[in-house]
Amino acid sequence: MHPNEKLIETFYTAFQNKDPAAMIACYHPEVEFCDPVFTGLKGDRAGAMWEMLARRAKDLTLTFGGIFADDQRGRAHWEATYTFSETGRKVHNVIDAEFSFRDGKIVRHQDRFNLWRWAAMALGLQGMLMGWLPPVQSAIRKKAAGNLDRYLSSRDKPAQ
């Protein structure tokens, strides 16, 4: 197994175990992450997004496979099933990931999935009927970015 394949496997195994520290350890300090919801996350924000998702995931089940990597690039297929906390609706998200590597770490991570399909599962009828519209997708992204900002703000506050 190529070392970068092992790195991808370590990343998803850590996610299965809801271990964001181990996930973040797979990332280069200059990592860039994007998916249809979280766009343009860099460095600590990318790691914090996984930390937020792992800590909030109460009933997450995750499977992964199709891992391939060489010295420069990699890919994987993964699927996550969970309850979307804002609506209580069950989501089964099917994701294809692409990676780039530097210094033995993931420096670029892009996840691809159908945002309209996700919106239909997570938001119900409204998502099914309107989830394909750019303004609705933009609102989903804005809400997710706000959730991440609030998470970062609460995480960075000193304990009292």
GROMACS .gro file of C-alpha atoms in nm:
model
  160
    1MET     CA    1   0.000   0.000   0.000
    2HIS     CA    2   0.136   0.342  -0.095
    3PRO     CA    3   0.198   0.567   0.210
    4ASN     CA    4  -0.057   0.820   0.081
    5GLU     CA    5  -0.319   0.544   0.051
    6LYS     CA    6  -0.246   0.461   0.414
    7LEU     CA    7  -0.283   0.831   0.500
    8ILE     CA    8  -0.630   0.843   0.341
    9GLU     CA    9  -0.726   0.522   0.521
   10THR     CA   10  -0.604   0.671   0.852
   11PHE     CA   11  -0.809   0.987   0.788
   12TYR     CA   12  -1.137   0.801   0.730
   13THR     CA   13  -1.076   0.550   1.009
   14ALA     CA   14  -1.031   0.845   1.245
   15PHE     CA   15  -1.359   0.992   1.117
   16GLN     CA   16  -1.533   0.658   1.178
   17ASN     CA   17  -1.399   0.675   1.534
   18LYS     CA   18  -1.503   1.042   1.569
   19ASP     CA   19  -1.140   1.133   1.640
   20PRO     CA   20  -1.091   1.480   1.487
   21ALA     CA   21  -0.738   1.517   1.629
   22ALA     CA   22  -0.628   1.211   1.431
   23MET     CA   23  -0.804   1.345   1.121
   24ILE     CA   24  -0.637   1.684   1.153
   25ALA     CA   25  -0.298   1.514   1.199
   26CYS     CA   26  -0.336   1.386   0.841
   27TYR     CA   27  -0.362   1.742   0.710
   28HIS     CA   28  -0.074   1.967   0.609
   29PRO     CA   29  -0.081   2.303   0.795
   30GLU     CA   30  -0.157   2.473   0.460
   31VAL     CA   31  -0.443   2.237   0.370
   32GLU     CA   32  -0.725   2.360   0.151
   33PHE     CA   33  -1.064   2.189   0.170
   34CYS     CA   34  -1.381   2.236  -0.029
   35ASP     CA   35  -1.707   2.059  -0.089
   36PRO     CA   36  -2.048   2.176  -0.213
   37VAL     CA   37  -2.133   2.317   0.133
   38PHE     CA   38  -1.801   2.424   0.286
   39THR     CA   39  -1.606   2.611   0.021
   40GLY     CA   40  -1.254   2.748   0.044
   41LEU     CA   41  -1.158   2.632   0.393
   42LYS     CA   42  -0.788   2.670   0.464
   43GLY     CA   43  -0.560   2.558   0.745
   44ASP     CA   44  -0.723   2.557   1.088
   45ARG     CA   45  -1.073   2.623   0.947
   46ALA     CA   46  -1.057   2.297   0.751
   47GLY     CA   47  -0.959   2.101   1.059
   48ALA     CA   48  -1.215   2.282   1.273
   49MET     CA   49  -1.490   2.186   1.028
   50TRP     CA   50  -1.410   1.815   1.075
   51GLU     CA   51  -1.383   1.869   1.451
   52MET     CA   52  -1.726   2.034   1.456
   53LEU     CA   53  -1.884   1.759   1.244
   54ALA     CA   54  -1.724   1.476   1.442
   55ARG     CA   55  -1.824   1.623   1.778
   56ARG     CA   56  -2.184   1.688   1.668
   57ALA     CA   57  -2.228   1.348   1.501
   58LYS     CA   58  -2.442   1.146   1.737
   59ASP     CA   59  -2.537   0.856   1.508
   60LEU     CA   60  -2.283   0.882   1.227
   61THR     CA   61  -2.194   0.569   1.037
   62LEU     CA   62  -1.925   0.600   0.775
   63THR     CA   63  -1.793   0.360   0.514
   64PHE     CA   64  -1.510   0.419   0.272
   65GLY     CA   65  -1.326   0.242  -0.006
   66GLY     CA   66  -1.191   0.284  -0.356
   67ILE     CA   67  -0.875   0.437  -0.215
   68PHE     CA   68  -0.598   0.505  -0.462
   69ALA     CA   69  -0.298   0.731  -0.419
   70ASP     CA   70   0.046   0.794  -0.559
   71ASP     CA   71   0.309   1.051  -0.463
   72GLN     CA   72   0.102   1.345  -0.590
   73ARG     CA   73  -0.269   1.266  -0.594
   74GLY     CA   74  -0.527   1.038  -0.441
   75ARG     CA   75  -0.894   0.958  -0.434
   76ALA     CA   76  -1.149   0.775  -0.225
   77HIS     CA   77  -1.520   0.706  -0.213
   78TRP     CA   78  -1.703   0.741   0.115
   79GLU     CA   79  -2.058   0.738   0.241
   80ALA     CA   80  -2.196   0.893   0.559
   81THR     CA   81  -2.531   0.819   0.719
   82TYR     CA   82  -2.647   1.043   1.001
   83THR     CA   83  -2.934   1.246   1.139
   84PHE     CA   84  -2.923   1.610   1.030
   85SER     CA   85  -2.949   1.788   1.365
   86GLU     CA   86  -3.145   2.090   1.240
   87THR     CA   87  -3.437   1.887   1.104
   88GLY     CA   88  -3.401   1.542   1.261
   89ARG     CA   89  -3.406   1.392   0.911
   90LYS     CA   90  -3.189   1.097   0.810
   91VAL     CA   91  -2.920   1.169   0.549
   92HIS     CA   92  -2.719   0.921   0.342
   93ASN     CA   93  -2.454   1.123   0.164
   94VAL     CA   94  -2.245   0.964  -0.113
   95ILE     CA   95  -1.912   1.141  -0.162
   96ASP     CA   96  -1.614   1.114  -0.394
   97ALA     CA   97  -1.295   1.271  -0.262
   98GLU     CA   98  -0.980   1.389  -0.435
   99PHE     CA   99  -0.654   1.465  -0.258
  100SER     CA  100  -0.316   1.622  -0.321
  101PHE     CA  101  -0.019   1.562  -0.094
  102ARG     CA  102   0.283   1.752   0.031
  103ASP     CA  103   0.541   1.649   0.291
  104GLY     CA  104   0.354   1.327   0.367
  105LYS     CA  105   0.030   1.508   0.449
  106ILE     CA  106  -0.294   1.600   0.270
  107VAL     CA  107  -0.256   1.954   0.133
  108ARG     CA  108  -0.571   1.966  -0.081
  109HIS     CA  109  -0.896   1.780  -0.017
  110GLN     CA  110  -1.202   1.819  -0.235
  111ASP     CA  111  -1.525   1.631  -0.171
  112ARG     CA  112  -1.790   1.604  -0.440
  113PHE     CA  113  -2.153   1.517  -0.380
  114ASN     CA  114  -2.493   1.616  -0.511
  115LEU     CA  115  -2.603   1.914  -0.300
  116TRP     CA  116  -2.960   1.898  -0.432
  117ARG     CA  117  -2.986   1.532  -0.327
  118TRP     CA  118  -2.840   1.620   0.015
  119ALA     CA  119  -3.087   1.910   0.055
  120ALA     CA  120  -3.380   1.682  -0.027
  121MET     CA  121  -3.276   1.438   0.247
  122ALA     CA  122  -3.172   1.697   0.506
  123LEU     CA  123  -3.445   1.956   0.450
  124GLY     CA  124  -3.731   1.742   0.320
  125LEU     CA  125  -3.985   1.866   0.068
  126GLN     CA  126  -3.847   2.221   0.062
  127GLY     CA  127  -3.500   2.087  -0.019
  128MET     CA  128  -3.637   1.851  -0.282
  129LEU     CA  129  -3.837   2.121  -0.458
  130MET     CA  130  -3.594   2.410  -0.424
  131GLY     CA  131  -3.256   2.260  -0.336
  132TRP     CA  132  -3.132   2.292  -0.693
  133LEU     CA  133  -3.176   2.671  -0.694
  134PRO     CA  134  -2.853   2.873  -0.657
  135PRO     CA  135  -3.005   3.104  -0.391
  136VAL     CA  136  -3.106   2.803  -0.180
  137GLN     CA  137  -2.764   2.643  -0.219
  138SER     CA  138  -2.604   2.975  -0.130
  139ALA     CA  139  -2.818   2.994   0.185
  140ILE     CA  140  -2.708   2.642   0.282
  141ARG     CA  141  -2.343   2.746   0.241
  142LYS     CA  142  -2.394   3.068   0.436
  143LYS     CA  143  -2.562   2.884   0.724
  144ALA     CA  144  -2.284   2.623   0.733
  145ALA     CA  145  -2.016   2.895   0.738
  146GLY     CA  146  -2.200   3.069   1.022
  147ASN     CA  147  -2.218   2.742   1.215
  148LEU     CA  148  -1.844   2.697   1.170
  149ASP     CA  149  -1.775   3.057   1.280
  150ARG     CA  150  -1.986   3.004   1.594
  151TYR     CA  151  -1.813   2.674   1.663
  152LEU     CA  152  -1.470   2.835   1.629
  153SER     CA  153  -1.575   3.122   1.852
  154SER     CA  154  -1.701   2.889   2.126
  155ARG     CA  155  -1.397   2.663   2.094
  156ASP     CA  156  -1.157   2.954   2.129
  157LYS     CA  157  -1.318   3.096   2.444
  158PRO     CA  158  -1.121   3.023   2.761
  159ALA     CA  159  -1.281   2.783   3.008
  160GLN     CA  160  -1.436   2.951   3.308
   0.00000   0.00000   0.00000
